[in-house]
Structure formats: C-alpha cells, structure tokens
Amino acid sequence: MASSTTALVITIATIAAFHFSSPSHAADFCIADLKGAQGPAGYSCKNPANVTVHDFVFAGLGVAGNTSNTINAAVTPAFSTQFPGLNGLGLALARVDIAPGGVIPFHIHPAASEVFHVLQGKVISGLVDASNKVYLTTLKKGDIMVFPRGLLHFQVNSGKSTAIIIASFSGAEPGLQLIDYALFANELPSELLEKSTFLDHVQVKKLKGVFGGSG
Amino acid sequence: MASSTTALVITIATIAAFHFSSPSHAADFCIADLKGAQGPAGYSCKNPANVTVHDFVFAGLGVAGNTSNTINAAVTPAFSTQFPGLNGLGLALARVDIAPGGVIPFHIHPAASEVFHVLQGKVISGLVDASNKVYLTTLKKGDIMVFPRGLLHFQVNSGKSTAIIIASFSGAEPGLQLIDYALFANELPSELLEKSTFLDHVQVKKLKGVFGGSG
Amino acid sequence: MASSTTALVITIATIAAFHFSSPSHAADFCIADLKGAQGPAGYSCKNPANVTVHDFVFAGLGVAGNTSNTINAAVTPAFSTQFPGLNGLGLALARVDIAPGGVIPFHIHPAASEVFHVLQGKVISGLVDASNKVYLTTLKKGDIMVFPRGLLHFQVNSGKSTAIIIASFSGAEPGLQLIDYALFANELPSELLEKSTFLDHVQVKKLKGVFGGSG
Amino acid sequence: MASSTTALVITIATIAAFHFSSPSHAADFCIADLKGAQGPAGYSCKNPANVTVHDFVFAGLGVAGNTSNTINAAVTPAFSTQFPGLNGLGLALARVDIAPGGVIPFHIHPAASEVFHVLQGKVISGLVDASNKVYLTTLKKGDIMVFPRGLLHFQVNSGKSTAIIIASFSGAEPGLQLIDYALFANELPSELLEKSTFLDHVQVKKLKGVFGGSG
Amino acid sequence: MASSTTALVITIATIAAFHFSSPSHAADFCIADLKGAQGPAGYSCKNPANVTVHDFVFAGLGVAGNTSNTINAAVTPAFSTQFPGLNGLGLALARVDIAPGGVIPFHIHPAASEVFHVLQGKVISGLVDASNKVYLTTLKKGDIMVFPRGLLHFQVNSGKSTAIIIASFSGAEPGLQLIDYALFANELPSELLEKSTFLDHVQVKKLKGVFGGSG
Amino acid sequence: MASSTTALVITIATIAAFHFSSPSHAADFCIADLKGAQGPAGYSCKNPANVTVHDFVFAGLGVAGNTSNTINAAVTPAFSTQFPGLNGLGLALARVDIAPGGVIPFHIHPAASEVFHVLQGKVISGLVDASNKVYLTTLKKGDIMVFPRGLLHFQVNSGKSTAIIIASFSGAEPGLQLIDYALFANELPSELLEKSTFLDHVQVKKLKGVFGGSG
C-alpha cells in the first residue's frame, strides 16, 4: 500500500482541490436572522460564514421557570425565535415547570403536534379529540404522551413536588393558545363572549377581571 | 394542407397508438375508497376504472341546514368523508346556516386554515390570535374573512334574517373542535375541568348539563 | 369558592405576568408585505404590530365582474396578491361571473386544486384527466365540482341568466393558464405553433388575430 | 493499541448485539407494491424483507423508443408505476426520442416540475407562463431547460438526426396531459369543444378524426 | 339569566343533537396499525373506535438502556413503530444512555432533524456540515444541540457518570445510519470498501471483524 | 361562421382586455435572486419583469468535468445556486465524470433522494440502508439506480473508459457530504475522531494528511 499512500500524500493539493463546492448551505441549515425578513417558511438565513457552534446550542432549558404565579406553572420556550438554529427544521422544545397544585390550563398548539415528557413528578394529563372524546391519564417520570396538532389538552400536577416536563413539537414555531387567555385577557365585549361560549355574565366578568381583560 | 390532412387521416391508428400510457391516476386524483384503509395522507384510492363524473360532484351544499336547535345554526360539511373526490387534494368546503340570534360558538379547525364567505345576511365574526389579540368585525354579503389554522374564532348572526355562509378549508379533513362541546359534552371530572379552565363549579355543572356531559 | 376568588382577584397582576410570550406570529400567520421580497413559500410577512382586522377581511367578491367581453365572463380573484391575509395559508378564492352564452374556456391551475361552487344559474362543466377521459356534467345552484390540480377544465353557461360561481383553491397563488391565451396571445411563431398543436395555418392566424398575438 | 484491539475483538458479539434495531424501513424507502392499495402519497410498501438491489435499479431508459408514428416521437417513462423503487421519493425520469421533424406537442405535467436534458441532437423548446409570456430557445447537447410545474411547454426536433432527451421530474408520478389528446381524443361533444376553445367547427372535426375522438 | 338557563336545560336533547359529526378522525390522528399496510406517509390507521388513552402514552423512555457493550451506550427508540400514536405526526423521541467512556459513533438520521437534550452528565458533541466544517462543543445538563437532517454527528461521554439524553426528531421514523455499521457490518467486499473509503486494507479487515461484517 | 369571425375580429380589444391579470408569478416560478435573502424554502425571487428564457436554461452539464485528481472523478452541479431557475421547484441535476479506476467515495445527500443515470461506461454502484444491508450492482449505459434520501452510497468505475453519469435530485439544493472529507478534511481532534469511528490512530493521521485535515 506504500505506493498508493505516497500517491495520496503527493496529491494532497489535488485532493483538496477536488471537493464539491457548497458555498450555499441552503440544504444544510438556515440559522434564523432574527432581524431579517420572515416568510411563511420561517426567518431569513444568517450568513453561513458567520455561523459557529453556538448557533446550534441553547442552554435555556436547564433553568427552572418561575412558578410563583396563579397557575403555579411556567413555560420556557426553545422555539426558533429563542433558538435560531431551529429555523426551518420542523422541531422545537419547551420546558414546563408545574409546582404542586399548579396547572397548565386547557390550550392548543395551532402549528404543531406535541410530545410531553415527564422528567420529574406526577401529572394528570388530558386530551380531547374533535369528536369530544376525552383521554385522561396520570403520567409519571419517564412517561411520554402525544397531543396531535390543534387539539385541546391540559395538565395538572397531581403530586407533592414540582413536576418538570420537556415538551417537543413538530414545528419550529408551534404557537400556544391558552383558552382562558384567548377568551378573557382581551377586550372582546362581554355580550359577544357570553353568546359565543354560553358562559354566564357573572362568570365572564369575573374571569375578565382575573385574566386582565376588559369590555 | 390536403396532403398533410391525408397523411394525418391515414395515420389515425398510429396516432392512436402514440399516447403516453397512464394506467395509474396516482398523479391525477385519488377518489376516496371510504371502505378501504386510511393513512396519514388520506383514504386509499378507489379503482380508477370505476371513477365517473359523479365522483367529482357533490350536491349537499345546496340544502339549507336545520337551524332549529339551541345555537340556531347548522353546519353541512363537504369534507373528503362526505365528498370522496376531495381525498388528498388539500381542499374542503362546508355550508353554515345561522338563524337570527344564532351563533357558531368559539371553535378551531386543527388541520386547516379557513376562508369564511358570507352569501347572505350579516355576521359578527371574531378571531383571536396566539398573543390573545382579538380581531372583530361585521361581515356582510360578499365579504370573506380568513381564520389561520388552529386559532380560535366564532360567528354571531347580527342581522334579522338567516345568514348563509360557505366556508373553504385548506385541507380535505379540516376537523372542528367546538370549545363548549370539548369541555362540557364528555365525562371529564368537574374538579379537573374547574382546575384546567378556572371556571366556577356552578358554571361547570350547569354547562355539563346543557351540553350533555357528566362527571 | 370565595377565597379562591379573592385569591384570583388579588393576583391579577401575577396572572397577567404569566402568559406565554409570543412576540413572533410566525406560527399564527404571515400577512403578505406586497412590497417586500417574495420566496418560494410566499411573500415576506407584514410587521405583526401593524396587523389589524382589516388584514383578515376582503370585500372584493361581493362585486359582480364585468362580463361585457367576448367570452361573456369575468374572474375576480382573491389570491394572496389581492388579499394579503391569505399569504402562506394554502387557500384562495375567486368569483366567476358567466353571462348567458358565456364561457370560461379550457384552462388549468398550475399550483392548486379547485372546488367550483355554483351560487346561481346553470353551468355545463367539463374536466379531462391525464388519460384523456372526459367528465361532463351540468351543475345547478348549490352543486360543487372538484378539479384536481393541473388538469384541463372549462365551463359554459347553459342557462338563461348569469351564472355566479365561487371557486376555492388549495393554494394562495393557484395561477391560471387559459389555453387560448397561452397559445394565441403571444408572439410564438405560427409555424412552431402549428407543429406543436396540429392546428391548421388558417386557424392559427385567425385566433392569433382574435387573441392579440403575432408571429 | 493492541489492548483496545483485543478488547474489540473479544467483544465482537457484544458489538453485534449493540445496534439500533430498525425492523421497519418506513424511513428509508417504500418500494411500491403495485398490487396493493394506493393512497394520496403513493403505493403501499413492498415487504422490506423481500427487497433486493433489483428494486433500486431500472434498465428501460437504455432502449430507444419507437418514433414511427405521426408525431415522430416516443416517451419511455420511469415513473413509480414502472420503477417501483421511486415510490414516495419525489423523483421520476423519462426518456424522450424525437426523430427528425418530430415533435412533442404542447403538454403539461400536472404534478411535477421538469428538467429537460438534451443528450443528443437539437431541439426547439418553448415554455409559456401564466401571463402568456413565451420563452423560446434552441437546446443543444448538454443543455438543460426547466419547466415549472403545470405550465404549457413543447419541443420540436430542429436537427437532422434523432434527438434524445432525458426528462427528470420533481414527483414520482408527474402525469402528462397532451393538449391535442385531451381536447380531441375523447367524446367531448364538438359544440362544447368549439365553445370552450374558440376553434372552428371544421378544425375540431378534423382533429377529432386525427386523434381518435368522437362527438 | 334564569329564563335562558331554563331554555338551555329544556333543550338539552336539541343541543346534543346539534354537533358536528366527525366519524372520521383522519384529521385528528392516525394511530398506527402495525399489522396493516404502510405507505410513504406512514402506517394505516387503527380503527378510531378502538382508540384509548393508552394509544397516546408510551412508558419506555423511563427505563435506562443497557450500556454494557463495546460502545458503552444504548439507544431506546420511541418512533412510530414503538409508539403507534406518533404515526403521521412528524415527531419521535429516543432515550440515549452513554456510560463513562462511552460513545455514540458518527451517524446520521436520513429522515429527520434532531434536538439532543442532556438530562444528566457531560457530553462532547460534534456536528459536521456539508462544507466539512466541524462544530464541536461540550454539553452539560439542560443544554440542547440541534443536528440538521442528514448531517454527520457524534457524541462522547466526557464525564465520570452516565450521561442521559433525550433526543427529539422532526419525523415519526427518523432512521439511523451509524457509519461504522453501514461500512463494516455487512458483506460489502473489502476491495470495494477500501476504494470507496480510502481506508487501508488492514483497517478494513480489522473493523469488519469487530463489527461483524464479512467479505 | 363568418359572422362569428367578424364578431371576434371586431372585439379584439375586448378579448385582449379580458384576461386574468397575473402580475405576480409567485405561482409560476421564483427564479433565484442569488444576491437576495435566503429562507428555509430557498432564495428570494428575481423580479419577474426581468426574467428571460435564459433563466430557464443551463448549459454547464455539457462540459466534461476535470477528473485529474486523486479520486479520478468530477462532479458538476446544476443546483439552484448554479441554475437559479430551479429555485423552489424541488429538482436539481449534476453531471458526474469518473475516469477509469476513479471513484465517488461513500457519501450522502442530506436533503434529497437521487436517481443516478449512466450515460456512458460501467459503474459499480452500492447503497447501504439503515439496517446496514448493502445493495450492490453493476450499472451499464442506460441503467438508472435510485438512492433514497440520506442513505450512504458510492460508485466505482469498473470499465476501461470514462463513465459519464447524470444525477437527478428531488430537491433544488440536495447537499453532498462525502464521508472522507467530513471526517478527515477538518480540524476535529484525532483522539475524538478515533473514538467516534473506531479507526486506528495511524489510519486517522494518515487520512487527515491525505484529505487536508489537522488536529
């Protein structure tokens, strides 16, 4: 093999010359340029020449969210807006902390399916499908549950300690619409809200007060 | 031109012989075989040899829905399950009739965006985005409004006559999840429902009674 | 429940603080910025901060098109270029008016499937698939017909009054290629046109004259 | 390195045991089972256990098509129906032979874009876009031309020898609709055809005769 | 409000009657029928009538994999084949255990991008893009790193304790091709292997022995 | 027919006025503006007003690549970066020249499936799937072989003359990762490389020297 080795060594320059030139990384990745234009497929790409390993790494999920609020829960997103390396790759994560007694109220993700993975604690988890059938279970450490895109679901901490969950999503910007906030945190006139939800006037006024809405 | 005509006439058989044989219509269409297997992309295809013009036509939207119910509204779907010709084509329709005082309560379509087109009447239409911002307007005959996939929206008839709407969807099976039914029409235990919605116990019990739920 | 109510009221600020911040609406929608760059997925997004309900509404389909032309028909599009709220959502509409004796000549939509919905009148509708099989029927008010993407179809008003149709498409920019215009409205040399269509020279010259072509 | 080598050798069985078991090749490929059900995404998959190298290879493009017909051209497809290994992979090929004086008349591919690559000969190639603008050029050996999905195009052999072309498509079943055949090879009634194309009665009758149509 | 309440209570049956009937869950989900046909989009759907909450839950990731092998690592997949609820949803997970000194050798996922999340331990993680640029970093607990689809990457445990990782993928069947196994675990003739990798004969024979290959 | 002809002639202006105005070609094509922003779906579009037939044509595949290098092979790409007309169309081509004794070493295409078409010569072609099964064959002129996206494959010229191949890809920027270059052409530290590939230190140093790497 020596002769071939020599041949190989001699032709280093030739080897180096032969390589498929790929100046554009459009096929590899498109790190989000958060200051650039957005389109339906995501953010514009950061200049590949300026991409470093730091564009592929995100540390935010290691920090516990602050659950000192009414719902005793916190969500820490790692979507493409927080983690530009995810742009266009069809994937996102989020950390969910639910303190004892806490809850992630009924919500949907408009743009992605979700897998909910319990790292610590015990969580009652519910999913309702479009035929109104409810799927209810208690998840423990190591369990995962899938919520198909666009369907209502919620979680309640049923244990004595904080539950920690990692949620994975099938899109870089899954979105999140919490029903309570969508209904009660804005200025949608109460009369319309009552008509469109069948909720009582007293209930609507109360929750508008709670969630910061008006009208 | 006579000579070329003659040449053409003589070679009828040859012309007939030359044609790109396309025994499979996988590229053209895939009329749903409602009895066959379903996959993530839709129904299996009906045998192309048995396809007739009737597979491409659907008459159901010409009939007014029965609005004699509590919400004074009716939805008549033309999804792939009702109209097999739509299978795999990324499109569906539905007719919506809302009688005076009627409403289509808050709902989402998990799998498609929607364009709502008022053919007759006047409708108050509301959309809430994932930042909880509400977009409210009154639509009259000829107006269309778009509801991006997975976001909450509702409509209320604000006129004195029945409103008739045609909804178009960007998927063959858009799905529909009405919040009232998803929350109150099943057996999800009241305690969990209260916790996951912040609704009062009295409200939950009442609406479970109204929408046929239990627990 | 009073204590919880009080607790809820007291913690309004906390509730307000807890909400998933979604500064980017990349998941929700991407209203077209008609002045910005276009990419294969559509237009760039308008700044979400400037989005109002008017971006989700379009009124143009309520106006009858002007059918005083040779084909006695008019098409009024509501594609993303006319209705920026559709950008990236996989959906578009158009209004079609066909006066008595009028026609929408053979055409295709390169980028979308279509559902053709007759609101008024009677229309002969024809579809030809890739095996050259023809599907022909007469549509009346309330009927819908689907034309799978990229296949030739046409409509003729077979009634005594103007036919009004709403067409829905499975893409925000479906495109439209009318065969007569594609063949006869440009400067493609007649000799080539005759060779590539088998049409007679006299026919080609005549229709080039009719449709504004040359060569 | 001897010790690590020994360690590696000793643990052959262990190495062999560790491997990610992938019994399902759903991720790798889905060779078409031509006898099985079809869905919108393609054919069902052949049992992976029965897949051999022959499923990945196709020899048909090496044979010249028979151009002894009226248009003096032949198309030899390698779509998923002919080459099952392409199923679901978004790619197909076809060989085109055009004898001197021959033509591939105006046609579209409903389901895919095409790249047309001249291997031998000289070809006049034309594309018409949806604004009716025509793009015309002469292609020689080695040239490629792209025809975006769903747009009308044609080719004419402008040389003295047979032109050989390989066409690549962005879908496993691109489809092919030749305008002449779509219009004149079926039983669409002449009156309707004249109305929907603006062609003269004489022309329609003549070409129906030529292309094997009736009515 | 009493009168409306009464009206609502009285009309329970009517309410129950009004609901959008969605017998088909094609839009909601398509739990894999592992015994049924597979297509390019995934498995056929299990009968929705037989779907229970257990179809949405998977417990396998809570169990540590057995790392007593040569690479001192284990991968426990939760792909659609293991977790049928994921079918068609564009998402999958896997648990990775790497003992001290262990490694996940260079590999790719043909069908999905990956986010690698360290739950415990310290891992050196490397990614190589298509321009051959290498991105290298050390990940600690809470860090996530993204590997765009189809690019080579590897991980090495650089700590003193077992590293536990959860990998999320942007497809239900991401696939996994470990380079060492792809090259050395089969019967590809050594001569060809040497030619196609530039590896020395001695190296090829040795690793074929290690990884269970022949030829 | 004379009267209708006259009527048609007279109304030329009217005909010309009636046509669907499509100022935007977003549906037709999006020729890459190589200087503009890139997004996950491709390049921004060139101004349609400036598009000519030259944007749809590419001549580079007619020129033999320079195979005077160590691997005795050359790849000439026609991806969207080289051929802007392909932008967003899901298709790309490349020419491959392999001199006698030459090889395209083991590689993958992260973003597309490939069809490999032998125009001249004889080529040994191998594909390895994710279960490590190898598919090996010899291809002759006219044969095509498909390599599903993301799987390892290689080719060796087994004939006495230069082999010429045209590769078609199911994406406009397929990417190319040659394993030898990915492993040995950068500065990945040898110790890590040995650990992540099980290659001997001597082998790693040698090939780093050959392929221009360091560390």
Coordinates of N, CA and C in Angstrom, one line a residue, chain E residues 114-200:
Chain E
E114 N -32.7 16.6 14.4 CA -32.7 16.1 15.8 C -32.3 17.2 16.8
V115 N -33.0 17.2 17.9 CA -32.5 18.1 19.0 C -32.1 17.1 20.1
F116 N -30.9 17.3 20.6 CA -30.2 16.4 21.6 C -30.2 17.2 22.9
H117 N -30.9 16.6 23.9 CA -31.1 17.3 25.2 C -30.4 16.5 26.3
V118 N -29.4 17.1 27.0 CA -28.7 16.4 28.0 C -29.5 16.5 29.3
L119 N -29.9 15.4 29.9 CA -30.7 15.4 31.2 C -29.7 15.2 32.3
Q120 N -28.6 14.6 32.0 CA -27.6 14.3 33.1 C -26.3 14.0 32.5
G121 N -25.2 14.5 33.2 CA -23.9 14.2 32.7 C -23.3 15.3 31.8
K122 N -22.2 14.9 31.2 CA -21.4 15.8 30.3 C -21.1 15.1 29.0
V123 N -21.3 15.7 27.9 CA -21.1 15.1 26.6 C -20.4 16.0 25.7
I124 N -19.4 15.5 25.0 CA -18.8 16.2 23.9 C -19.6 15.9 22.7
S125 N -20.0 16.9 22.0 CA -20.9 16.7 20.9 C -20.4 17.4 19.6
G126 N -20.4 16.6 18.5 CA -19.8 17.2 17.3 C -20.7 17.0 16.1
L127 N -20.8 18.1 15.2 CA -21.6 18.1 14.0 C -20.7 18.5 12.9
V128 N -20.8 17.9 11.7 CA -20.1 18.3 10.5 C -21.0 18.6 9.5
D129 N -20.9 19.8 8.9 CA -21.8 20.2 7.8 C -21.3 19.8 6.5
A130 N -22.1 20.1 5.4 CA -21.8 19.6 4.1 C -20.6 20.3 3.5
S131 N -20.1 21.4 4.1 CA -18.8 22.0 3.6 C -17.7 21.5 4.5
N132 N -17.9 20.4 5.3 CA -16.9 19.8 6.1 C -16.5 20.6 7.3
K133 N -17.2 21.6 7.6 CA -16.8 22.4 8.8 C -17.4 21.7 10.0
V134 N -16.5 21.6 11.0 CA -16.9 20.9 12.2 C -17.3 21.9 13.3
Y135 N -18.4 21.5 14.0 CA -18.9 22.3 15.2 C -18.8 21.4 16.4
L136 N -18.0 21.8 17.3 CA -17.7 21.0 18.5 C -17.9 21.7 19.8
T137 N -18.5 21.0 20.7 CA -18.8 21.7 22.0 C -19.0 20.6 23.1
T138 N -19.0 21.1 24.3 CA -19.3 20.2 25.4 C -20.6 20.6 26.0
L139 N -21.6 19.7 26.1 CA -22.9 19.9 26.6 C -23.0 19.5 28.0
K140 N -23.7 20.3 28.8 CA -23.9 19.9 30.2 C -25.4 19.7 30.4
K141 N -25.8 19.4 31.6 CA -27.2 19.2 31.9 C -28.0 20.4 31.5
G142 N -29.1 20.2 30.8 CA -30.0 21.3 30.4 C -29.7 21.9 29.1
D143 N -28.5 21.6 28.5 CA -28.2 22.1 27.2 C -28.9 21.3 26.1
I144 N -29.2 21.9 25.0 CA -29.7 21.2 23.9 C -28.9 21.6 22.6
M145 N -28.7 20.7 21.7 CA -28.0 20.9 20.5 C -28.8 20.4 19.3
V146 N -28.8 21.1 18.2 CA -29.6 20.7 17.1 C -28.7 20.2 16.0
F147 N -29.1 19.0 15.4 CA -28.4 18.4 14.3 C -29.3 18.4 13.1
P148 N -29.1 19.3 12.1 CA -30.0 19.4 10.9 C -30.0 18.0 10.2
R149 N -31.1 17.7 9.6 CA -31.3 16.4 8.9 C -30.2 16.0 8.0
G150 N -29.8 14.8 8.1 CA -28.9 14.2 7.2 C -27.4 14.5 7.3
L151 N -27.1 15.3 8.4 CA -25.7 15.6 8.6 C -25.0 14.7 9.6
L152 N -23.7 14.4 9.4 CA -23.0 13.5 10.4 C -22.8 14.2 11.7
H153 N -23.0 13.4 12.8 CA -22.7 13.9 14.1 C -22.4 12.7 15.1
F154 N -21.8 13.1 16.2 CA -21.4 12.0 17.2 C -21.5 12.6 18.6
Q155 N -21.4 11.8 19.6 CA -21.3 12.2 21.0 C -20.4 11.3 21.7
V156 N -19.7 11.9 22.7 CA -18.8 11.1 23.6 C -19.0 11.6 25.0
N157 N -19.2 10.6 25.9 CA -19.4 11.0 27.3 C -18.0 11.4 27.9
S158 N -18.0 12.7 28.3 CA -16.7 13.3 28.8 C -16.7 13.4 30.3
G159 N -17.7 12.8 30.9 CA -17.8 13.0 32.4 C -17.5 11.7 33.1
K160 N -17.7 11.7 34.4 CA -17.4 10.5 35.2 C -18.6 9.6 35.5
S161 N -19.8 10.1 35.1 CA -21.0 9.4 35.3 C -21.7 9.2 34.0
T162 N -22.7 8.3 34.1 CA -23.5 8.0 32.9 C -24.2 9.3 32.4
A163 N -24.2 9.5 31.1 CA -24.9 10.6 30.6 C -26.2 10.1 30.1
I164 N -27.3 10.9 30.4 CA -28.6 10.5 29.9 C -29.1 11.6 29.0
I165 N -29.6 11.3 27.8 CA -30.0 12.3 26.9 C -31.4 11.9 26.3
I166 N -32.2 12.9 26.0 CA -33.4 12.6 25.3 C -33.3 13.3 23.9
A167 N -33.4 12.5 22.8 CA -33.3 13.1 21.5 C -34.8 13.2 20.9
S168 N -35.1 14.4 20.4 CA -36.3 14.6 19.7 C -36.1 14.7 18.2
F169 N -37.0 14.2 17.4 CA -36.8 14.2 15.9 C -38.0 14.8 15.2
S170 N -37.7 15.4 14.1 CA -38.8 16.0 13.3 C -39.5 15.1 12.3
G171 N -39.5 13.8 12.7 CA -40.2 12.8 11.8 C -40.6 11.6 12.7
A172 N -41.6 10.9 12.3 CA -42.1 9.8 13.1 C -41.2 8.6 13.0
E173 N -40.4 8.5 11.9 CA -39.5 7.4 11.7 C -38.2 8.1 11.2
P174 N -37.3 8.6 12.0 CA -36.2 9.4 11.6 C -35.1 8.5 10.9
G175 N -35.0 7.3 11.3 CA -34.0 6.4 10.8 C -32.7 6.7 11.5
L176 N -31.7 5.8 11.4 CA -30.4 6.0 12.0 C -29.4 5.2 11.2
Q177 N -28.4 5.8 10.7 CA -27.3 5.1 10.0 C -26.0 5.4 10.7
L178 N -25.5 4.4 11.4 CA -24.2 4.5 12.1 C -23.2 4.1 11.1
I179 N -22.2 5.0 10.8 CA -21.2 4.8 9.8 C -20.4 3.5 9.9
D180 N -20.0 3.3 11.2 CA -19.2 2.0 11.4 C -20.0 0.8 11.0
Y181 N -21.3 0.8 11.3 CA -22.1 -0.4 11.0 C -22.4 -0.5 9.5
A182 N -22.7 0.7 8.9 CA -23.0 0.8 7.5 C -21.8 0.3 6.7
L183 N -20.6 0.6 7.1 CA -19.4 0.2 6.4 C -18.9 -1.2 6.7
F184 N -19.0 -1.5 8.0 CA -18.2 -2.7 8.4 C -19.1 -3.9 8.9
A185 N -20.4 -3.7 8.9 CA -21.2 -4.8 9.5 C -21.9 -5.7 8.4
N186 N -21.6 -5.5 7.2 CA -22.2 -6.3 6.1 C -21.1 -7.0 5.3
E187 N -21.5 -7.5 4.1 CA -20.6 -8.3 3.3 C -20.1 -7.5 2.1
L188 N -20.1 -6.2 2.2 CA -19.5 -5.4 1.1 C -18.1 -5.8 0.9
P189 N -17.7 -6.3 -0.3 CA -16.3 -6.8 -0.5 C -15.2 -5.7 -0.1
S190 N -14.2 -6.2 0.6 CA -13.2 -5.3 1.2 C -12.6 -4.4 0.1
E191 N -12.3 -5.0 -1.0 CA -11.6 -4.2 -2.1 C -12.5 -3.0 -2.4
L192 N -13.8 -3.2 -2.6 CA -14.6 -2.1 -2.9 C -14.7 -1.1 -1.7
L193 N -14.7 -1.6 -0.5 CA -14.8 -0.8 0.7 C -13.5 0.1 0.8
E194 N -12.4 -0.5 0.5 CA -11.1 0.3 0.5 C -11.1 1.4 -0.5
K195 N -11.6 1.0 -1.7 CA -11.6 2.0 -2.8 C -12.6 3.2 -2.5
S196 N -13.7 2.8 -1.9 CA -14.8 3.8 -1.6 C -14.6 4.6 -0.3
T197 N -13.6 4.3 0.4 CA -13.4 5.0 1.7 C -11.9 5.5 1.8
F198 N -11.0 5.0 1.0 CA -9.6 5.3 1.1 C -9.0 4.7 2.4
L199 N -9.7 3.8 3.0 CA -9.1 3.1 4.2 C -8.2 2.0 3.8
D200 N -7.2 1.8 4.7 CA -6.2 0.7 4.4 C -6.9 -0.7 4.5

